[in-house]
Coordinates of C-alpha atoms and ligand atoms in Angstrom, one line a residue:
Chain B
M98 CA -51.4 12.8 -13.1
S99 CA -50.3 11.0 -10.2
D100 CA -49.6 7.7 -11.3
G101 CA -46.7 6.9 -8.8
S102 CA -44.0 7.4 -11.3
T103 CA -44.8 10.8 -12.7
F104 CA -45.8 14.1 -10.7
D105 CA -46.7 17.5 -11.7
V106 CA -45.2 20.6 -10.1
Q107 CA -46.5 24.1 -10.4
V108 CA -44.4 27.2 -9.4
L109 CA -46.1 30.5 -9.4
L110 CA -43.9 33.6 -9.6
E111 CA -44.5 36.9 -9.1
G112 CA -42.4 39.1 -10.8
A113 CA -39.2 37.4 -10.8
R114 CA -40.0 35.7 -7.3
I115 CA -41.5 32.1 -6.8
V116 CA -44.6 32.3 -4.6
A117 CA -46.2 29.2 -4.6
V118 CA -45.6 25.5 -5.6
R119 CA -48.0 22.9 -6.4
I120 CA -47.3 19.7 -6.6
D121 CA -49.4 16.9 -6.6
D122 CA -46.5 14.3 -4.7
E123 CA -45.3 14.7 -1.3
M124 CA -42.0 16.1 -2.4
I125 CA -43.1 19.5 -0.6
V126 CA -45.0 19.2 2.7
K127 CA -46.4 22.8 3.8
E128 CA -49.9 24.5 3.9
V129 CA -51.8 22.4 1.4
V130 CA -54.5 24.3 0.2
G131 CA -57.1 21.8 -1.8
D132 CA -54.6 20.4 -4.4
W133 CA -52.2 23.3 -4.1
C134 CA -49.5 23.4 -1.9
E135 CA -49.3 26.8 -0.8
I136 CA -45.8 27.9 0.4
P137 CA -44.5 31.3 1.5
V138 CA -42.7 33.2 -0.3
G139 CA -38.8 32.6 -0.3
E140 CA -36.7 29.8 0.9
D141 CA -38.9 27.4 1.6
V142 CA -39.3 26.9 -2.5
R143 CA -35.8 26.5 -3.1
D144 CA -35.6 24.2 0.1
A145 CA -38.1 21.5 -1.9
V146 CA -36.7 22.1 -4.9
P147 CA -33.1 23.0 -5.0
A148 CA -32.7 22.7 -8.8
L149 CA -34.6 26.2 -9.0
I150 CA -31.8 28.0 -7.2
G151 CA -30.4 30.9 -9.4
L152 CA -33.0 29.9 -12.1
E153 CA -34.9 32.7 -11.0
D154 CA -32.7 35.2 -12.3
E155 CA -32.3 33.2 -15.6
L156 CA -35.9 33.2 -16.2
A157 CA -36.4 36.8 -15.4
Q158 CA -33.6 37.3 -17.8
E159 CA -36.7 36.3 -20.2
L160 CA -35.3 33.1 -20.9
P161 CA -38.0 30.9 -22.1
Y162 CA -37.4 27.6 -21.4
I163 CA -35.2 25.5 -19.7
Q164 CA -34.8 21.7 -20.1
M165 CA -32.6 19.6 -17.2
P166 CA -33.0 15.7 -18.2
F167 CA -31.7 13.9 -15.2
V168 CA -31.6 15.7 -11.8
S169 CA -31.2 13.7 -8.4
L170 CA -30.6 14.9 -5.0
G171 CA -27.3 13.4 -4.1
D172 CA -27.5 13.4 -0.8
S173 CA -30.8 12.0 0.2
H174 CA -33.0 9.7 -2.0
E175 CA -31.6 9.6 -5.7
T176 CA -35.0 9.6 -7.6
P177 CA -33.8 11.1 -10.6
V178 CA -36.1 13.6 -12.3
A179 CA -36.2 15.3 -15.4
I180 CA -36.8 18.6 -14.8
S181 CA -38.8 21.3 -17.1
V182 CA -39.2 24.8 -16.0
Q183 CA -41.2 27.0 -18.5
R184 CA -42.9 30.5 -17.8
D185 CA -46.3 31.3 -19.0
W186 CA -46.1 34.6 -20.1
K187 CA -49.9 35.7 -19.9
T188 CA -50.3 34.6 -16.3
E189 CA -46.5 35.4 -15.3
A190 CA -46.7 31.6 -13.7
L191 CA -43.7 29.7 -13.7
W192 CA -44.5 25.8 -14.6
V193 CA -42.1 23.4 -13.5
L194 CA -42.7 19.9 -14.5
L195 CA -41.0 17.2 -12.6
R196 CA -40.6 13.7 -14.1
D197 CA -39.4 10.5 -12.5
V198 CA -37.1 9.2 -14.7
S199 CA -35.2 6.5 -12.9
E200 CA -36.1 3.8 -15.1
E201 CA -34.5 5.5 -18.1
A202 CA -31.7 7.0 -15.5
A203 CA -30.8 3.2 -14.4
V204 CA -30.5 2.1 -18.4
Q205 CA -28.8 5.5 -19.4
E206 CA -26.1 5.1 -16.1
R207 CA -25.1 2.0 -16.9
L208 CA -24.2 3.0 -20.7
V209 CA -22.6 6.1 -19.3
H210 CA -20.7 4.3 -16.7
Q211 CA -19.6 1.5 -19.4
H212 CA -18.5 4.6 -21.9
N213 CA -16.6 6.4 -19.1
A214 CA -14.9 3.1 -17.7
L215 CA -14.0 2.0 -21.3
S216 CA -12.5 5.5 -22.2
L217 CA -10.5 5.6 -19.0
A218 CA -8.9 1.7 -19.8
H219 CA -8.2 3.0 -23.4
R220 CA -6.5 6.3 -22.2
E221 CA -4.1 4.3 -20.0
L222 CA -3.4 1.6 -22.7
A223 CA -2.8 4.6 -24.7
A224 CA -0.6 5.8 -22.4
A225 CA 1.4 2.3 -21.6
R226 CA 1.7 1.9 -25.6
D227 CA 3.4 5.9 -25.6
A228 CA 6.1 4.6 -22.6
A229 CA 6.8 1.3 -24.3
L230 CA 7.2 3.1 -27.8
M231 CA 9.5 5.3 -25.6
A232 CA 11.5 2.7 -24.3
D233 CA 11.7 1.0 -27.8
N234 CA 13.4 4.4 -29.0
A235 CA 15.6 4.6 -26.1
K236 CA 16.9 1.3 -26.6
T237 CA 17.4 1.8 -30.4
R238 CA 19.5 5.0 -29.4
F239 CA 21.2 3.2 -26.7
L240 CA 22.5 0.6 -29.3
A241 CA 23.4 3.1 -32.0
N242 CA 25.4 4.7 -29.1
V243 CA 27.2 1.4 -28.0
S244 CA 28.0 0.5 -31.4
H245 CA 29.4 4.3 -32.0
E246 CA 31.5 3.9 -28.8
L247 CA 32.6 0.6 -29.7
R248 CA 33.8 1.8 -33.3
T249 CA 35.7 4.7 -32.0
P250 CA 38.4 2.9 -30.2
L251 CA 38.3 -0.1 -32.4
N252 CA 39.2 2.2 -35.4
V253 CA 42.4 3.4 -33.7
V254 CA 43.3 -0.3 -32.7
I255 CA 42.8 -1.7 -36.6
G256 CA 44.1 1.5 -38.2
G257 CA 47.2 1.5 -35.4
A258 CA 47.8 -2.1 -36.2
S259 CA 47.6 -1.8 -40.0
I260 CA 49.9 0.8 -40.0
L261 CA 52.4 -0.8 -37.9
R262 CA 52.2 -4.2 -40.1
K263 CA 52.6 -2.4 -43.0
P264 CA 55.5 -4.1 -44.8
R265 CA 57.9 -0.9 -46.1
E266 CA 61.4 -0.5 -47.3
T267 CA 62.5 1.8 -44.3
P268 CA 60.9 0.7 -41.0
L269 CA 58.8 3.3 -39.1
P270 CA 60.8 5.4 -36.6
V271 CA 60.8 4.2 -33.4
E272 CA 58.7 7.2 -31.9
D273 CA 55.9 6.3 -34.3
V274 CA 55.9 2.8 -33.4
L275 CA 55.8 4.1 -29.4
A276 CA 53.2 6.4 -30.5
F277 CA 51.3 4.0 -32.3
S278 CA 51.5 1.1 -29.7
N279 CA 50.7 3.8 -27.1
D280 CA 47.2 4.5 -29.2
I281 CA 46.3 0.8 -29.3
H282 CA 46.9 0.4 -25.5
D283 CA 45.3 3.0 -24.7
S284 CA 41.9 2.5 -27.1
G285 CA 42.2 -1.3 -25.6
V286 CA 41.6 -0.2 -22.2
L287 CA 38.9 2.0 -23.0
L288 CA 37.3 -0.8 -24.9
L289 CA 37.8 -2.7 -21.8
Q290 CA 36.4 -0.2 -19.6
L291 CA 33.4 0.0 -21.9
V292 CA 32.6 -3.4 -21.8
D293 CA 32.7 -3.6 -18.1
D294 CA 30.8 -0.8 -17.9
L295 CA 28.0 -2.3 -20.5
I296 CA 27.9 -5.4 -18.3
D297 CA 27.3 -3.2 -15.2
L298 CA 24.4 -1.6 -16.8
S299 CA 22.9 -4.4 -18.4
R300 CA 23.3 -6.3 -15.1
A301 CA 21.5 -3.4 -13.2
E302 CA 18.9 -2.9 -15.9
T303 CA 18.1 -6.8 -15.1
G304 CA 18.4 -6.7 -11.8
N305 CA 21.1 -9.1 -11.8
L306 CA 23.7 -6.2 -10.4
T307 CA 24.6 -8.1 -7.2
I308 CA 26.2 -6.3 -4.0
H309 CA 28.4 -8.0 -1.4
E310 CA 27.7 -5.6 1.6
E311 CA 30.5 -5.7 4.6
W312 CA 31.1 -3.2 7.2
C313 CA 33.6 -1.0 5.4
Q314 CA 35.5 2.4 6.4
P315 CA 34.6 4.7 3.8
S316 CA 37.9 6.8 4.7
G317 CA 40.2 4.0 3.8
I318 CA 38.4 3.9 0.4
I319 CA 38.3 7.4 -0.6
D320 CA 42.2 7.4 0.3
E321 CA 42.7 4.6 -2.0
M322 CA 40.6 5.9 -5.2
I323 CA 42.3 9.3 -4.8
R324 CA 45.8 7.8 -5.0
L325 CA 44.3 5.8 -8.3
T326 CA 43.4 9.0 -9.8
R327 CA 45.8 11.6 -8.1
G328 CA 48.6 10.6 -11.0
L329 CA 45.9 11.4 -13.8
A330 CA 44.4 14.6 -11.9
E331 CA 48.1 16.2 -11.4
A332 CA 49.3 15.7 -14.8
E333 CA 46.5 18.3 -15.6
G334 CA 47.6 20.6 -13.2
I335 CA 44.5 19.7 -10.6
V336 CA 44.6 18.8 -7.1
I337 CA 42.2 16.5 -5.3
A338 CA 42.1 17.1 -1.6
Y339 CA 40.5 15.1 1.2
H340 CA 40.7 15.8 5.1
P341 CA 39.4 12.4 6.7
S342 CA 38.2 12.9 10.2
A343 CA 39.2 10.4 12.8
N344 CA 35.3 9.5 13.6
T345 CA 34.3 8.6 10.2
P346 CA 32.1 6.0 10.9
E347 CA 32.1 2.6 8.9
I348 CA 29.0 2.0 6.6
Y349 CA 27.2 -1.4 5.8
A350 CA 28.1 -1.6 1.8
D351 CA 30.2 -3.4 -1.0
P352 CA 33.5 -1.8 -1.0
R353 CA 34.0 -2.6 -4.1
R354 CA 31.1 -0.7 -5.6
V355 CA 31.5 2.0 -3.2
K356 CA 34.9 2.1 -5.0
Q357 CA 33.4 2.4 -8.5
I358 CA 31.2 5.0 -7.7
L359 CA 34.2 7.0 -6.4
L360 CA 36.3 6.2 -8.7
N361 CA 33.7 7.0 -11.7
L362 CA 32.9 10.7 -10.0
L363 CA 36.6 11.7 -9.7
S364 CA 37.2 10.7 -12.9
N365 CA 34.5 12.5 -14.2
A366 CA 35.6 15.6 -12.1
V367 CA 39.0 15.2 -13.6
K368 CA 37.9 15.5 -17.1
V369 CA 36.0 18.6 -16.8
C370 CA 38.2 20.7 -14.8
K371 CA 41.0 22.7 -16.3
P372 CA 44.4 23.1 -15.2
G373 CA 44.4 24.9 -11.6
A374 CA 41.1 23.5 -10.5
S375 CA 40.7 21.5 -7.4
I376 CA 38.5 18.6 -6.1
A377 CA 37.8 18.0 -3.1
V378 CA 36.0 14.5 -1.5
E379 CA 33.8 15.4 1.7
T380 CA 31.9 13.0 4.0
S381 CA 29.6 13.8 7.0
V382 CA 26.6 12.6 9.0
A383 CA 23.7 14.4 8.1
G384 CA 21.1 15.3 11.0
S385 CA 18.9 12.8 9.6
G386 CA 21.7 9.9 10.2
D387 CA 22.3 9.8 6.6
F388 CA 26.2 9.4 5.7
V389 CA 26.6 12.2 2.9
L390 CA 29.9 11.5 0.7
I391 CA 30.4 14.5 -1.6
V392 CA 32.4 14.8 -4.6
R393 CA 33.0 18.6 -5.4
D394 CA 34.7 20.3 -8.3
D395 CA 35.0 23.9 -8.9
G396 CA 35.3 22.9 -12.7
P397 CA 32.5 24.5 -15.7
G398 CA 29.4 23.0 -13.9
M399 CA 26.1 22.4 -16.2
S400 CA 22.8 23.8 -17.1
E401 CA 19.5 21.7 -15.8
A402 CA 19.1 20.6 -19.5
D403 CA 22.9 19.2 -19.6
L404 CA 22.5 17.7 -16.4
A405 CA 19.5 15.7 -17.6
I406 CA 21.4 14.3 -20.6
A407 CA 24.7 13.7 -18.6
L408 CA 22.7 11.6 -16.3
E409 CA 21.4 9.1 -19.3
P410 CA 23.7 6.6 -20.8
F411 CA 26.1 7.8 -23.4
G412 CA 24.8 11.3 -21.9
Q413 CA 28.0 13.5 -22.5
P414 CA 26.5 17.2 -22.8
N415 CA 29.9 18.4 -23.6
A416 CA 31.4 17.1 -26.8
E417 CA 35.1 18.0 -25.9
T418 CA 35.1 15.2 -23.0
R419 CA 33.4 12.6 -25.1
A420 CA 36.5 10.9 -26.2
R421 CA 38.0 10.4 -22.7
G422 CA 35.1 8.2 -21.2
T423 CA 32.5 5.8 -21.7
G424 CA 29.7 7.9 -21.1
L425 CA 28.1 5.6 -18.9
G426 CA 29.7 6.8 -15.3
L427 CA 27.0 8.6 -14.0
A428 CA 24.0 6.0 -15.2
I429 CA 26.3 3.4 -13.5
V430 CA 26.6 5.4 -10.3
R431 CA 23.2 6.1 -10.0
R432 CA 22.3 2.6 -9.9
L433 CA 25.0 1.3 -7.7
A434 CA 23.9 4.0 -5.2
A435 CA 20.4 2.6 -5.6
L436 CA 21.5 -0.7 -4.9
H437 CA 22.6 0.4 -1.7
Q438 CA 19.0 2.1 -1.2
A439 CA 21.5 6.0 -1.4
E440 CA 20.2 8.5 -3.0
F441 CA 22.4 10.1 -5.6
S442 CA 22.2 14.0 -6.4
I443 CA 24.1 16.2 -8.5
E444 CA 23.8 20.0 -7.6
T445 CA 25.4 22.2 -10.3
A446 CA 24.9 25.5 -12.2
P447 CA 27.0 26.5 -15.2
G448 CA 29.9 28.1 -13.6
E449 CA 29.1 27.2 -10.2
G450 CA 31.3 24.0 -10.3
L451 CA 29.3 20.6 -9.4
A452 CA 28.7 18.6 -6.3
A453 CA 27.9 14.9 -6.8
I454 CA 26.3 13.6 -3.5
T455 CA 25.5 10.2 -2.5
R456 CA 23.5 9.7 0.3
F457 CA 23.7 6.5 2.5
P458 CA 20.4 6.0 4.4
A459 CA 21.5 5.9 8.3
E460 CA 20.4 2.0 8.8
R461 CA 23.7 1.7 6.8
L462 CA 25.6 3.5 9.4
A463 CA 27.6 1.5 12.3
A464 CA 26.3 4.2 15.1
S465 CA 22.8 3.5 14.0
A466 CA 22.9 0.1 13.5
G467 CA 24.6 0.0 17.0
R468 CA 27.8 -1.2 16.2
Chain X
M259 CA -29.9 33.2 4.0
K260 CA -29.8 33.4 0.0
A261 CA -28.5 29.9 -1.5
H262 CA -26.2 30.0 -3.7
K263 CA -25.4 27.6 -6.7
V264 CA -22.1 26.0 -7.1
I265 CA -21.4 23.7 -10.4
V266 CA -18.4 21.1 -10.3
V267 CA -17.6 20.3 -13.8
G268 CA -14.7 18.6 -15.5
D269 CA -13.9 15.4 -17.9
F270 CA -15.0 11.9 -16.3
G271 CA -13.9 10.1 -13.6
V272 CA -11.2 13.1 -12.2
G273 CA -12.7 13.2 -8.7
K274 CA -15.9 15.5 -8.9
T275 CA -18.6 13.5 -7.3
S276 CA -15.7 12.2 -4.5
L277 CA -14.5 16.1 -3.9
I278 CA -18.2 17.1 -3.3
R279 CA -19.0 13.9 -1.1
R280 CA -15.8 14.9 0.7
Y281 CA -16.9 18.2 1.3
V282 CA -20.4 18.0 2.2
L283 CA -20.6 14.6 3.8
D284 CA -17.3 13.7 4.6
V285 CA -17.2 10.3 2.9
F286 CA -14.6 8.8 0.2
S287 CA -15.3 5.5 -2.1
D288 CA -12.8 4.1 -4.2
Q289 CA -15.4 2.8 -6.3
Y290 CA -16.1 4.7 -9.5
R291 CA -19.8 5.2 -10.4
A292 CA -20.0 7.6 -13.2
T293 CA -22.5 10.6 -12.7
L294 CA -25.5 10.6 -15.0
G295 CA -26.7 14.1 -15.5
V296 CA -26.7 16.1 -12.4
H297 CA -26.7 15.2 -8.4
L298 CA -27.6 17.8 -6.2
Y299 CA -26.3 18.3 -2.7
K300 CA -27.4 20.9 -0.7
H301 CA -25.0 22.1 2.5
T302 CA -25.1 24.9 4.8
D303 CA -21.8 26.1 5.9
T304 CA -19.9 28.1 8.6
I305 CA -17.7 30.6 6.9
P306 CA -15.6 33.1 8.8
I307 CA -16.0 36.8 6.7
A308 CA -14.4 39.8 8.1
G309 CA -14.0 38.5 11.7
T310 CA -17.6 37.2 11.8
E311 CA -18.9 33.7 11.5
E312 CA -21.5 33.7 8.4
Q313 CA -23.5 30.8 7.8
V314 CA -23.8 30.0 4.1
R315 CA -26.0 27.7 1.9
L316 CA -24.9 26.1 -1.2
V317 CA -26.4 24.0 -3.6
L318 CA -23.7 22.3 -5.1
W319 CA -24.1 20.8 -8.8
D320 CA -22.7 17.6 -9.1
I321 CA -22.4 17.8 -13.0
E322 CA -21.7 14.3 -15.5
G323 CA -18.2 14.6 -16.5
A324 CA -17.0 14.8 -20.4
P325 CA -13.8 15.9 -21.8
L326 CA -15.7 18.4 -23.5
P327 CA -18.7 20.5 -22.0
G328 CA -21.5 19.7 -23.8
E329 CA -25.0 21.2 -24.2
Q330 CA -25.9 19.6 -20.8
M331 CA -23.2 20.5 -19.1
M332 CA -24.1 24.2 -20.4
R333 CA -27.7 23.8 -19.6
Y334 CA -27.2 22.8 -16.0
S335 CA -24.6 25.4 -15.4
L336 CA -27.5 28.1 -15.6
G337 CA -27.4 30.8 -12.8
A338 CA -24.4 29.6 -10.9
S339 CA -23.1 31.6 -8.5
G340 CA -19.5 30.0 -9.1
A341 CA -17.7 26.9 -10.6
I342 CA -15.2 24.5 -9.5
V343 CA -13.4 22.8 -12.4
V344 CA -11.7 19.7 -12.0
G345 CA -8.9 18.1 -13.2
D346 CA -7.1 14.5 -12.5
L347 CA -3.0 15.0 -11.7
T348 CA -2.6 11.4 -12.7
R349 CA -3.3 11.7 -16.2
P350 CA -0.9 13.1 -18.6
D351 CA -3.4 14.9 -21.0
M352 CA -5.3 17.0 -17.8
A353 CA -4.6 20.6 -19.3
E354 CA -7.0 20.2 -22.0
P355 CA -10.5 19.0 -20.7
M356 CA -10.1 22.0 -17.8
R357 CA -9.2 24.4 -20.2
R358 CA -12.3 23.4 -22.0
A359 CA -14.5 23.6 -18.9
A360 CA -13.2 26.7 -17.7
D361 CA -13.7 28.4 -21.0
M362 CA -17.1 27.2 -20.9
V363 CA -17.8 28.5 -17.3
E364 CA -16.1 32.1 -18.1
A365 CA -18.4 32.2 -21.6
R366 CA -21.7 31.0 -19.6
L367 CA -21.0 32.8 -16.3
P368 CA -18.7 35.8 -16.8
G369 CA -17.2 37.6 -14.0
R370 CA -18.3 34.6 -12.0
P371 CA -15.6 33.0 -9.3
I372 CA -13.8 29.8 -10.6
G373 CA -12.1 27.6 -8.5
I374 CA -9.5 24.8 -9.8
A375 CA -9.0 21.6 -8.0
L376 CA -6.2 19.3 -9.2
N377 CA -6.9 16.4 -7.9
K378 CA -5.7 13.0 -6.6
R379 CA -2.7 14.7 -5.0
D380 CA -2.3 11.5 -3.2
I381 CA -1.4 9.5 -5.8
A382 CA 0.2 11.9 -8.2
P383 CA 2.6 14.8 -8.0
A384 CA 2.1 18.4 -7.6
P385 CA 2.6 20.2 -11.0
D386 CA 5.1 22.0 -11.5
D387 CA 4.6 25.9 -11.1
A388 CA 4.6 27.5 -14.3
S389 CA 1.6 25.8 -15.0
V390 CA -0.3 26.4 -11.7
A391 CA 0.8 30.1 -12.5
A392 CA -0.9 30.0 -16.0
L393 CA -4.0 28.6 -15.2
K394 CA -4.2 31.2 -12.3
D395 CA -3.3 34.0 -14.9
R396 CA -5.8 32.8 -17.3
Y397 CA -8.7 32.5 -15.4
G398 CA -7.9 34.5 -12.3
A399 CA -8.9 31.2 -10.3
L400 CA -8.4 30.1 -6.9
I401 CA -6.0 27.0 -7.4
A402 CA -5.6 24.0 -5.0
C403 CA -4.1 20.5 -5.3
T404 CA -6.6 18.3 -3.5
S405 CA -7.1 15.1 -2.6
A406 CA -11.0 13.9 -2.3
K407 CA -9.4 10.8 -0.6
T408 CA -7.5 12.2 2.2
G409 CA -9.8 15.5 2.3
D410 CA -6.3 17.4 1.9
A411 CA -7.1 20.9 0.8
V412 CA -11.0 20.0 -0.1
P413 CA -12.8 22.2 2.2
N414 CA -11.1 24.9 1.8
L415 CA -11.1 25.1 -1.9
F416 CA -14.9 24.8 -1.5
R417 CA -14.9 27.8 1.2
D418 CA -12.4 29.9 -0.5
L419 CA -14.6 30.1 -3.9
T420 CA -17.8 30.7 -1.4
K421 CA -15.8 34.0 0.2
R422 CA -15.3 35.0 -3.4
I423 CA -18.9 34.3 -4.1
L424 CA -19.8 36.3 -1.5
G425 CA -17.6 39.4 -1.7
G426 CA -18.6 39.8 -5.5
K427 CA -21.8 40.3 -4.5
A428 CA -21.7 42.1 -0.9
G429 CA -24.8 44.3 -1.5
T430 CA -27.2 41.6 -2.1
V431 CA -26.6 38.8 0.4
Ligands
LIG294 N1 -6.6 8.2 -5.2 C1 -7.8 8.7 -5.5 N2 -8.6 8.5 -5.9 C2 -9.8 9.6 -6.1 C3 -10.0 10.9 -5.8 N3 -10.7 11.3 -6.3 C4 -11.6 10.4 -6.9 N4 -11.0 9.2 -6.7 C5 -11.4 8.2 -7.6 O1 -11.3 8.2 -9.0 C6 -12.8 7.8 -9.7 C7 -13.7 8.6 -10.0 O2 -14.1 9.4 -8.9 P1 -15.4 10.3 -8.9 O3 -15.2 11.1 -8.0 O4 -16.7 9.4 -9.5 O5 -15.1 11.1 -10.7 P2 -16.4 12.0 -11.1 O6 -15.6 13.3 -11.4 O7 -17.4 12.3 -10.3 O8 -17.1 10.8 -12.5 P3 -17.8 11.1 -13.3 O9 -19.1 11.3 -12.6 O10 -17.9 9.9 -14.5 O11 -17.6 12.7 -14.3 C8 -13.2 6.9 -8.3 O12 -12.7 5.5 -8.3 C9 -12.7 7.4 -7.3 O13 -12.5 6.8 -6.0 C10 -8.5 11.3 -4.9 O14 -8.6 12.4 -4.7 N5 -7.6 10.4 -4.6
LIG295 MG1 -19.3 11.9 -10.4

């Protein structure tokens, strides 16, 4: 039957062991007796037809017939063969038929390959579509949040103003007028802050948030920002501590943006802390040469899930503090840090306070830059 | 020296061929060429067992990938001493095809050791500990985050699986 593309192998079995293989192809070269290829008991047969390894046991378990359509030796010649193994119950012989299937294989292989490559591309597309949908949802949520956040202070402004201008027989008492104008003023300030934050955020998203870097001394900036927030903190009975060290290195950064980072972190800390709490600003140079700026508070801290929310725009896990900030602070801090290639992270746990860590890379330090 | 059959199964394109070729031939290619049917690789390895170096002969069955183990995959699994189930860490839907392949192995080759390769670690983050622990508990499997590209953890996974195969059949080796 040896027509070049097809060949037969006959394997003789003694009990469950293969004792001889007949093959009319040169695949097995051993002691040839007539048109038989005689092989001593054992491993040599398995060497010649590795596909049979393990199958002896299966066939011994009275499995009548095994067929494997495309088998090839991956590490040597790649002629794929179809293998059929059948046990002849009368003679106890095991018949193994190997058929060259290289032509079918070539066609099938192309098909399988195309099918697989297409399926993979399809999955990637589906994943990209899901991601796009999610981004779209996030945008919709964001817009809903923006309008909500704008509406709240605007309602105060409009409501307050309409009370003030309403004609009435007896004028409003002075305290009321003062209270309404204060509310209107505060809401206006909040609105302005919100609009500024939104502009920064959208610039950051579109890659248009620019920074103007220069060498600056962090301790000066920290002092200034603490002075700005101290009034608010003290009114709440909160202490802010900072002990600048004489050798705080200069960093190459945008001082306005560093101020913004600090101001956001400090006002967040003040917002969550209860009277009697304390906030500390710490700076250090890490072993890696990074400049580390930490704003630490001993407030209520938050869980991992809440932290994930807090890092998103408008994410304020704690409803009580909602009215007191734009909810864009951490989202902006994260982006401002990224603009300086600084790593921003938060370490916190419920009841354990919170540490907001901004790590400026060593290249931004005066010492390592040779200054 | 008895030879052992080890099958390598999983969804297509997850890196089964690449893992075997890394282990046996220490090569890697970025080209994807789908495997049709099964490719056999013979490999003799030296494995330290109980203080002595043991020579072990393996026949690795690189089986055509599919998200669901089909009739062919089952047929090719016959008589295997152990199996490696491969998943692709870059795929969000990695878990399901792996579970199906591992379930097939468990049903077809009861009691034989399973190794799980979470592959393409070089271009994807490691999975979270909980899902790895879940796989380990479910199949009592050896688990490794592998990269066929860099070779990370590849030989060790095959060797650890082989040790388990030999351990389980200590009497007959
Ligand atoms: N980066 C990277 N790519 C890999 C790795 N392993 C495999 N690949 C690539 O993934 C693709 C598929 O790899 P294969 O090894 O052919 O996958 P397979 O599981 O054998 O696929 P089928 O035979 O179709 O089932 C190829 O392009 C490989 O180069 C890996 O560890 N890292
Ligand atoms: Mg393959």
